[in-house]
Amino acid sequence: MIQKIATLFFTLVIYTNGFAQDIETFKVSDFNLKGNVKSCEVITDYGKEEYYFDREGRLTKSITRYNDSDYETTYYKYVLDFLKERRVENYMDGKFDRATSIASFYEVDTLENRRLTEKIVSYDKELLEKNVYVYNAGNQLVKIIRTNTLGIDKTDFEYLQENETTIVNQSVNGRPSKAKTISKILEQGEELKKVEEQNYIEGLPTSKTTDIYNSNGRLTMHKEALYDASTETWIVQDEKHYQYGEDGVLSTVKTKKRFGDSTENYIYQFDGTTANNWVKEIVTPQNVYTTRRITYYQESAERPKLPE
């Protein structure tokens, strides 16, 4: 699966269309699901994942079960459309583990330019980290100030627009850390989106990824490369090409590596509902199975109109 089901962590999103940046929240569509899904249980080779959504399609709880007694539960609390609280609770041998459980709280100041504050605390009410996200008048993220026991780090974002190409340069404490370029390309008459992201360590290039998306927003190519400082060239490590069936689900992944190529085929069984979500995925030739159990919200019947 492209959208791999895994334990969820909050990350900062830099939207590629140039609009506002924000703390990421997850919705039904982020899990390759459609319709008014209430919950989804995913059975994997390492255990089970459970996801619960509200009627607006927002993730409200996720559970990663490694076995019957070891699991992690994450809760998401919203006020209107804003995420106010996120709690990660870990259980070992069936008992709550306070030492590894944390909570994140979010506050927004919109008196002038938008400013979002994230406080990460332990269950012993110790402040572990504080992050302040600062936005400009156009609601673009321009700075992150991170404070923890190691000190203070400042991340700055610079936005450049060249015709239909957007460039986002990111630096940490004055040194380049990441550069993202979003552009449009034409291929066989279809307009595609190309996203290149280059990473730096101590100001020096280290790795690069390239993603191509089709006109439906589906990933069609992903390429990873490492920088060889001795030759000052990029060496491709992995290149994947994705194909989709008429129903829009993944059908084939072709991988090119330095020492050989491979092909994976994806076969699905669907639940037959209006949403038509898949409930079993089979990947060949490995014959790896993933099963999903999906429940839906019942549509409330419309109240009959009173006679005039």
mmCIF file of N, CA, C and O in Angstrom, residues 33 182 231 233:
data_model
loop_
_atom_site.group_PDB
_atom_site.id
_atom_site.type_symbol
_atom_site.label_atom_id
_atom_site.label_comp_id
_atom_site.label_asym_id
_atom_site.label_seq_id
_atom_site.Cartn_x
_atom_site.Cartn_y
_atom_site.Cartn_z
ATOM 1 N N LEU A 33 -9.591 5.202 2.669
ATOM 2 C CA LEU A 33 -10.975 4.862 2.957
ATOM 3 C C LEU A 33 -11.898 5.916 2.346
ATOM 4 O O LEU A 33 -11.510 7.064 2.164
ATOM 5 N N ILE A 182 8.202 22.443 -6.135
ATOM 6 C CA ILE A 182 6.951 21.911 -6.668
ATOM 7 C C ILE A 182 6.705 22.549 -8.023
ATOM 8 O O ILE A 182 6.659 23.776 -8.142
ATOM 9 N N THR A 231 32.201 12.445 -5.939
ATOM 10 C CA THR A 231 31.991 12.693 -7.367
ATOM 11 C C THR A 231 31.015 13.832 -7.624
ATOM 12 O O THR A 231 30.796 14.206 -8.780
ATOM 13 N N THR A 233 27.812 13.800 -7.422
ATOM 14 C CA THR A 233 26.696 13.320 -8.238
ATOM 15 C C THR A 233 25.658 12.646 -7.351
ATOM 16 O O THR A 233 25.950 12.202 -6.238
#
